[in-house]
């Protein structure tokens, strides 16, 4: 096995490695995902939350019980909470409890603003599926226009843009609008959980979108938070000759992870339902086919937990550093 000194061959990789090595960082990050509530102000085609019936749990509304639960999670070692839906902006009283007790980030569809004066240090990721017309088609409302107005020029906000086949011509115009609003964007690919017509991936589509994403990163480096190696793994669903899927995914909840042999995974990771008791299978849903999952966070995590496997060459290690550096930006461990 080569040493780190042997593997770092250029100044950019050296700089990035120094930043991720010295942060409180990825090695010390212990995150889990939490459904803040079980309701939403949209019904998006392709949303796994409702298609997998995760909204049918008994929603825990007692703030005292929520506070006690958070303290239990902290005692379990969690130091970063990722808050998702339903829709967190509809339950600000619960966000208050989270924000007061632990470092956290929140997802949102952007329709109702999460007040920035109330949560000034909270990283917010806005879900985005395409341009105005595409948002109307899949989500029933022009959420992109609303969210841009709600959060423009906010330094702690980015879009999580889920790209589906057949709409690649939207990618650059959407990225330009995000740049014009003073915001940032991270990309992932659509997983067609509900069999939406025209949204299945082909090898040609994978290659086409990969080329476009690489171009966006080059053209808008201050706006696009991404990595060419991430694009490669995301669009091939392979890493160092290994295929992504159930036997590889690092984002399976620890409490239900019975895979043998044990795979490299996120330490302590669980995905909790809004009843604060139910633990979902993974960071998406039990109804998703692991072999065709395009979840961006799972893909990033898969690369990151396999650091040693990327230490066979300087190129592989530079790729690992690049993705880990991107991850560290998204989760606030280093500045944009």
mmCIF file of N, CA and C in Angstrom, residues 139-218:
data_model
loop_
_atom_site.group_PDB
_atom_site.id
_atom_site.type_symbol
_atom_site.label_atom_id
_atom_site.label_comp_id
_atom_site.label_asym_id
_atom_site.label_seq_id
_atom_site.Cartn_x
_atom_site.Cartn_y
_atom_site.Cartn_z
ATOM 1 N N UNK A 139 -44.572 17.932 -10.114
ATOM 2 C CA UNK A 139 -44.848 18.312 -8.737
ATOM 3 C C UNK A 139 -46.142 19.100 -8.573
ATOM 4 N N UNK A 140 -46.706 19.523 -9.706
ATOM 5 C CA UNK A 140 -47.988 20.211 -9.658
ATOM 6 C C UNK A 140 -47.900 21.676 -9.330
ATOM 7 N N UNK A 141 -46.679 22.197 -9.224
ATOM 8 C CA UNK A 141 -46.518 23.618 -8.876
ATOM 9 C C UNK A 141 -45.135 24.082 -9.313
ATOM 10 N N UNK A 142 -45.030 25.358 -9.668
ATOM 11 C CA UNK A 142 -43.754 25.928 -10.084
ATOM 12 C C UNK A 142 -42.921 26.256 -8.847
ATOM 13 N N UNK A 143 -42.415 25.204 -8.232
ATOM 14 C CA UNK A 143 -41.671 25.390 -6.983
ATOM 15 C C UNK A 143 -40.334 26.087 -7.205
ATOM 16 N N UNK A 144 -39.754 25.937 -8.399
ATOM 17 C CA UNK A 144 -38.440 26.515 -8.670
ATOM 18 C C UNK A 144 -38.476 28.038 -8.568
ATOM 19 N N UNK A 145 -39.481 28.643 -9.156
ATOM 20 C CA UNK A 145 -39.606 30.107 -9.091
ATOM 21 C C UNK A 145 -39.823 30.565 -7.653
ATOM 22 N N UNK A 146 -40.680 29.848 -6.925
ATOM 23 C CA UNK A 146 -40.991 30.223 -5.542
ATOM 24 C C UNK A 146 -39.744 30.104 -4.666
ATOM 25 N N UNK A 147 -39.034 28.983 -4.783
ATOM 26 C CA UNK A 147 -37.876 28.754 -3.911
ATOM 27 C C UNK A 147 -36.747 29.740 -4.207
ATOM 28 N N UNK A 148 -36.560 30.097 -5.466
ATOM 29 C CA UNK A 148 -35.511 31.074 -5.793
ATOM 30 C C UNK A 148 -35.807 32.415 -5.138
ATOM 31 N N UNK A 149 -37.050 32.813 -5.133
ATOM 32 C CA UNK A 149 -37.420 34.074 -4.491
ATOM 33 C C UNK A 149 -37.267 33.986 -2.976
ATOM 34 N N UNK A 150 -37.602 32.842 -2.419
ATOM 35 C CA UNK A 150 -37.530 32.675 -0.966
ATOM 36 C C UNK A 150 -36.094 32.693 -0.433
ATOM 37 N N UNK A 151 -35.154 32.172 -1.222
ATOM 38 C CA UNK A 151 -33.814 31.937 -0.679
ATOM 39 C C UNK A 151 -32.687 32.624 -1.450
ATOM 40 N N UNK A 152 -33.002 33.511 -2.377
ATOM 41 C CA UNK A 152 -31.961 34.084 -3.228
ATOM 42 C C UNK A 152 -30.870 34.756 -2.398
ATOM 43 N N UNK A 153 -29.624 34.528 -2.832
ATOM 44 C CA UNK A 153 -28.405 35.069 -2.235
ATOM 45 C C UNK A 153 -28.138 34.553 -0.825
ATOM 46 N N UNK A 154 -28.812 33.490 -0.427
ATOM 47 C CA UNK A 154 -28.545 32.911 0.896
ATOM 48 C C UNK A 154 -27.277 32.066 0.814
ATOM 49 N N UNK A 155 -26.250 32.379 1.588
ATOM 50 C CA UNK A 155 -24.973 31.655 1.474
ATOM 51 C C UNK A 155 -24.998 30.248 2.042
ATOM 52 N N UNK A 156 -26.077 29.873 2.700
ATOM 53 C CA UNK A 156 -26.121 28.562 3.340
ATOM 54 C C UNK A 156 -27.179 27.648 2.722
ATOM 55 N N UNK A 157 -27.495 27.906 1.441
ATOM 56 C CA UNK A 157 -28.554 27.164 0.766
ATOM 57 C C UNK A 157 -28.045 26.629 -0.568
ATOM 58 N N UNK A 158 -28.430 25.406 -0.887
ATOM 59 C CA UNK A 158 -28.123 24.852 -2.206
ATOM 60 C C UNK A 158 -29.327 24.052 -2.711
ATOM 61 N N UNK A 159 -29.365 23.848 -4.016
ATOM 62 C CA UNK A 159 -30.376 22.996 -4.636
ATOM 63 C C UNK A 159 -29.829 21.579 -4.811
ATOM 64 N N UNK A 160 -30.647 20.603 -4.471
ATOM 65 C CA UNK A 160 -30.364 19.214 -4.812
ATOM 66 C C UNK A 160 -31.204 18.906 -6.045
ATOM 67 N N UNK A 161 -30.568 18.953 -7.192
ATOM 68 C CA UNK A 161 -31.232 18.846 -8.483
ATOM 69 C C UNK A 161 -31.220 17.391 -8.930
ATOM 70 N N UNK A 162 -32.404 16.768 -8.959
ATOM 71 C CA UNK A 162 -32.553 15.383 -9.385
ATOM 72 C C UNK A 162 -32.908 15.367 -10.865
ATOM 73 N N UNK A 163 -32.008 14.842 -11.670
ATOM 74 C CA UNK A 163 -32.129 14.917 -13.122
ATOM 75 C C UNK A 163 -32.711 13.620 -13.678
ATOM 76 N N UNK A 164 -33.749 13.761 -14.490
ATOM 77 C CA UNK A 164 -34.391 12.619 -15.122
ATOM 78 C C UNK A 164 -34.036 12.558 -16.600
ATOM 79 N N UNK A 165 -34.097 11.358 -17.200
ATOM 80 C CA UNK A 165 -33.865 11.263 -18.645
ATOM 81 C C UNK A 165 -34.881 12.103 -19.411
ATOM 82 N N UNK A 166 -34.464 12.592 -20.569
ATOM 83 C CA UNK A 166 -35.391 13.313 -21.428
ATOM 84 C C UNK A 166 -35.494 14.798 -21.163
ATOM 85 N N UNK A 167 -34.738 15.298 -20.175
ATOM 86 C CA UNK A 167 -34.821 16.739 -19.890
ATOM 87 C C UNK A 167 -33.430 17.354 -19.749
ATOM 88 N N UNK A 168 -32.477 16.813 -20.467
ATOM 89 C CA UNK A 168 -31.103 17.273 -20.332
ATOM 90 C C UNK A 168 -30.909 18.698 -20.842
ATOM 91 N N UNK A 169 -31.784 19.138 -21.749
ATOM 92 C CA UNK A 169 -31.660 20.499 -22.255
ATOM 93 C C UNK A 169 -31.977 21.541 -21.192
ATOM 94 N N UNK A 170 -32.569 21.095 -20.089
ATOM 95 C CA UNK A 170 -32.901 22.015 -19.001
ATOM 96 C C UNK A 170 -31.722 22.274 -18.062
ATOM 97 N N UNK A 171 -30.743 21.386 -18.071
ATOM 98 C CA UNK A 171 -29.720 21.409 -17.025
ATOM 99 C C UNK A 171 -28.967 22.737 -16.986
ATOM 100 N N UNK A 172 -28.478 23.191 -18.124
ATOM 101 C CA UNK A 172 -27.721 24.442 -18.107
ATOM 102 C C UNK A 172 -28.592 25.658 -17.813
ATOM 103 N N UNK A 173 -29.774 25.821 -18.457
ATOM 104 C CA UNK A 173 -30.614 26.971 -18.091
ATOM 105 C C UNK A 173 -30.984 27.004 -16.612
ATOM 106 N N UNK A 174 -31.268 25.827 -16.035
ATOM 107 C CA UNK A 174 -31.592 25.767 -14.610
ATOM 108 C C UNK A 174 -30.374 26.156 -13.777
ATOM 109 N N UNK A 175 -29.207 25.645 -14.136
ATOM 110 C CA UNK A 175 -27.981 25.980 -13.410
ATOM 111 C C UNK A 175 -27.692 27.472 -13.495
ATOM 112 N N UNK A 176 -27.920 28.074 -14.655
ATOM 113 C CA UNK A 176 -27.716 29.517 -14.812
ATOM 114 C C UNK A 176 -28.654 30.314 -13.902
ATOM 115 N N UNK A 177 -29.909 29.880 -13.797
ATOM 116 C CA UNK A 177 -30.863 30.581 -12.931
ATOM 117 C C UNK A 177 -30.458 30.461 -11.462
ATOM 118 N N UNK A 178 -29.926 29.311 -11.096
ATOM 119 C CA UNK A 178 -29.438 29.135 -9.728
ATOM 120 C C UNK A 178 -28.253 30.067 -9.481
ATOM 121 N N UNK A 179 -27.358 30.144 -10.434
ATOM 122 C CA UNK A 179 -26.223 31.058 -10.311
ATOM 123 C C UNK A 179 -26.701 32.502 -10.199
ATOM 124 N N UNK A 180 -27.664 32.898 -11.015
ATOM 125 C CA UNK A 180 -28.178 34.267 -10.989
ATOM 126 C C UNK A 180 -28.850 34.602 -9.660
ATOM 127 N N UNK A 181 -29.364 33.573 -8.974
ATOM 128 C CA UNK A 181 -30.002 33.784 -7.666
ATOM 129 C C UNK A 181 -28.984 33.763 -6.530
ATOM 130 N N UNK A 182 -27.701 33.599 -6.863
ATOM 131 C CA UNK A 182 -26.663 33.591 -5.838
ATOM 132 C C UNK A 182 -26.661 32.344 -4.983
ATOM 133 N N UNK A 183 -27.138 31.225 -5.551
ATOM 134 C CA UNK A 183 -27.221 29.974 -4.813
ATOM 135 C C UNK A 183 -26.309 28.930 -5.463
ATOM 136 N N UNK A 184 -26.321 27.711 -4.918
ATOM 137 C CA UNK A 184 -25.462 26.649 -5.433
ATOM 138 C C UNK A 184 -26.303 25.420 -5.750
ATOM 139 N N UNK A 185 -25.680 24.475 -6.468
ATOM 140 C CA UNK A 185 -26.427 23.294 -6.892
ATOM 141 C C UNK A 185 -25.538 22.054 -6.820
ATOM 142 N N UNK A 186 -26.168 20.962 -6.425
ATOM 143 C CA UNK A 186 -25.544 19.640 -6.444
ATOM 144 C C UNK A 186 -26.496 18.720 -7.192
ATOM 145 N N UNK A 187 -25.956 17.821 -8.017
ATOM 146 C CA UNK A 187 -26.785 16.985 -8.874
ATOM 147 C C UNK A 187 -26.856 15.537 -8.376
ATOM 148 N N UNK A 188 -28.017 14.920 -8.616
ATOM 149 C CA UNK A 188 -28.136 13.479 -8.525
ATOM 150 C C UNK A 188 -29.077 13.035 -9.656
ATOM 151 N N UNK A 189 -29.261 11.725 -9.811
ATOM 152 C CA UNK A 189 -30.100 11.220 -10.891
ATOM 153 C C UNK A 189 -31.405 10.647 -10.355
ATOM 154 N N UNK A 190 -32.423 10.732 -11.180
ATOM 155 C CA UNK A 190 -33.763 10.262 -10.838
ATOM 156 C C UNK A 190 -33.785 8.742 -10.752
ATOM 157 N N UNK A 191 -34.334 8.212 -9.669
ATOM 158 C CA UNK A 191 -34.585 6.779 -9.528
ATOM 159 C C UNK A 191 -36.076 6.559 -9.760
ATOM 160 N N UNK A 192 -36.414 5.812 -10.792
ATOM 161 C CA UNK A 192 -37.810 5.725 -11.235
ATOM 162 C C UNK A 192 -38.590 4.704 -10.419
ATOM 163 N N UNK A 193 -38.832 5.027 -9.165
ATOM 164 C CA UNK A 193 -39.497 4.104 -8.243
ATOM 165 C C UNK A 193 -40.933 3.797 -8.640
ATOM 166 N N UNK A 194 -41.598 4.760 -9.293
ATOM 167 C CA UNK A 194 -43.018 4.590 -9.611
ATOM 168 C C UNK A 194 -43.273 4.349 -11.092
ATOM 169 N N UNK A 195 -42.230 4.094 -11.858
ATOM 170 C CA UNK A 195 -42.410 3.780 -13.268
ATOM 171 C C UNK A 195 -42.990 4.924 -14.082
ATOM 172 N N UNK A 196 -42.526 6.150 -13.813
ATOM 173 C CA UNK A 196 -43.001 7.305 -14.564
ATOM 174 C C UNK A 196 -42.571 7.167 -16.023
ATOM 175 N N UNK A 197 -43.492 7.358 -16.938
ATOM 176 C CA UNK A 197 -43.224 7.186 -18.358
ATOM 177 C C UNK A 197 -42.111 8.110 -18.839
ATOM 178 N N UNK A 198 -41.153 7.547 -19.596
ATOM 179 C CA UNK A 198 -40.077 8.339 -20.166
ATOM 180 C C UNK A 198 -38.930 8.622 -19.227
ATOM 181 N N UNK A 199 -38.942 8.021 -18.047
ATOM 182 C CA UNK A 199 -37.926 8.340 -17.034
ATOM 183 C C UNK A 199 -37.002 7.164 -16.715
ATOM 184 N N UNK A 200 -36.894 6.217 -17.644
ATOM 185 C CA UNK A 200 -35.961 5.106 -17.460
ATOM 186 C C UNK A 200 -34.613 5.439 -18.098
ATOM 187 N N UNK A 201 -33.541 4.958 -17.492
ATOM 188 C CA UNK A 201 -32.197 5.266 -17.951
ATOM 189 C C UNK A 201 -31.700 4.242 -18.963
ATOM 190 N N UNK A 202 -30.901 4.719 -19.931
ATOM 191 C CA UNK A 202 -30.216 3.875 -20.894
ATOM 192 C C UNK A 202 -28.732 4.210 -20.841
ATOM 193 N N UNK A 203 -27.907 3.373 -21.444
ATOM 194 C CA UNK A 203 -26.474 3.643 -21.452
ATOM 195 C C UNK A 203 -26.165 4.951 -22.174
ATOM 196 N N UNK A 204 -26.880 5.231 -23.260
ATOM 197 C CA UNK A 204 -26.668 6.485 -23.980
ATOM 198 C C UNK A 204 -27.042 7.684 -23.107
ATOM 199 N N UNK A 205 -28.137 7.550 -22.379
ATOM 200 C CA UNK A 205 -28.571 8.647 -21.507
ATOM 201 C C UNK A 205 -27.568 8.886 -20.388
ATOM 202 N N UNK A 206 -27.045 7.818 -19.812
ATOM 203 C CA UNK A 206 -26.025 7.955 -18.768
ATOM 204 C C UNK A 206 -24.805 8.721 -19.289
ATOM 205 N N UNK A 207 -24.324 8.335 -20.474
ATOM 206 C CA UNK A 207 -23.146 8.992 -21.028
ATOM 207 C C UNK A 207 -23.427 10.450 -21.356
ATOM 208 N N UNK A 208 -24.616 10.715 -21.892
ATOM 209 C CA UNK A 208 -24.967 12.080 -22.250
ATOM 210 C C UNK A 208 -25.028 12.982 -21.021
ATOM 211 N N UNK A 209 -25.688 12.506 -19.971
ATOM 212 C CA UNK A 209 -25.826 13.353 -18.788
ATOM 213 C C UNK A 209 -24.481 13.517 -18.091
ATOM 214 N N UNK A 210 -23.662 12.496 -18.124
ATOM 215 C CA UNK A 210 -22.326 12.614 -17.518
ATOM 216 C C UNK A 210 -21.514 13.706 -18.207
ATOM 217 N N UNK A 211 -21.547 13.727 -19.536
ATOM 218 C CA UNK A 211 -20.820 14.762 -20.278
ATOM 219 C C UNK A 211 -21.340 16.154 -19.914
ATOM 220 N N UNK A 212 -22.652 16.287 -19.794
ATOM 221 C CA UNK A 212 -23.242 17.586 -19.468
ATOM 222 C C UNK A 212 -22.836 18.024 -18.063
ATOM 223 N N UNK A 213 -22.892 17.117 -17.108
ATOM 224 C CA UNK A 213 -22.540 17.469 -15.732
ATOM 225 C C UNK A 213 -21.072 17.873 -15.626
ATOM 226 N N UNK A 214 -20.221 17.174 -16.354
ATOM 227 C CA UNK A 214 -18.808 17.567 -16.380
ATOM 228 C C UNK A 214 -18.651 18.983 -16.937
ATOM 229 N N UNK A 215 -19.410 19.292 -17.980
ATOM 230 C CA UNK A 215 -19.356 20.629 -18.570
ATOM 231 C C UNK A 215 -19.856 21.690 -17.587
ATOM 232 N N UNK A 216 -20.919 21.367 -16.849
ATOM 233 C CA UNK A 216 -21.458 22.330 -15.877
ATOM 234 C C UNK A 216 -20.431 22.634 -14.787
ATOM 235 N N UNK A 217 -19.727 21.609 -14.341
ATOM 236 C CA UNK A 217 -18.710 21.802 -13.309
ATOM 237 C C UNK A 217 -17.590 22.701 -13.816
ATOM 238 N N UNK A 218 -17.201 22.521 -15.064
ATOM 239 C CA UNK A 218 -16.144 23.349 -15.639
ATOM 240 C C UNK A 218 -16.610 24.786 -15.877
#
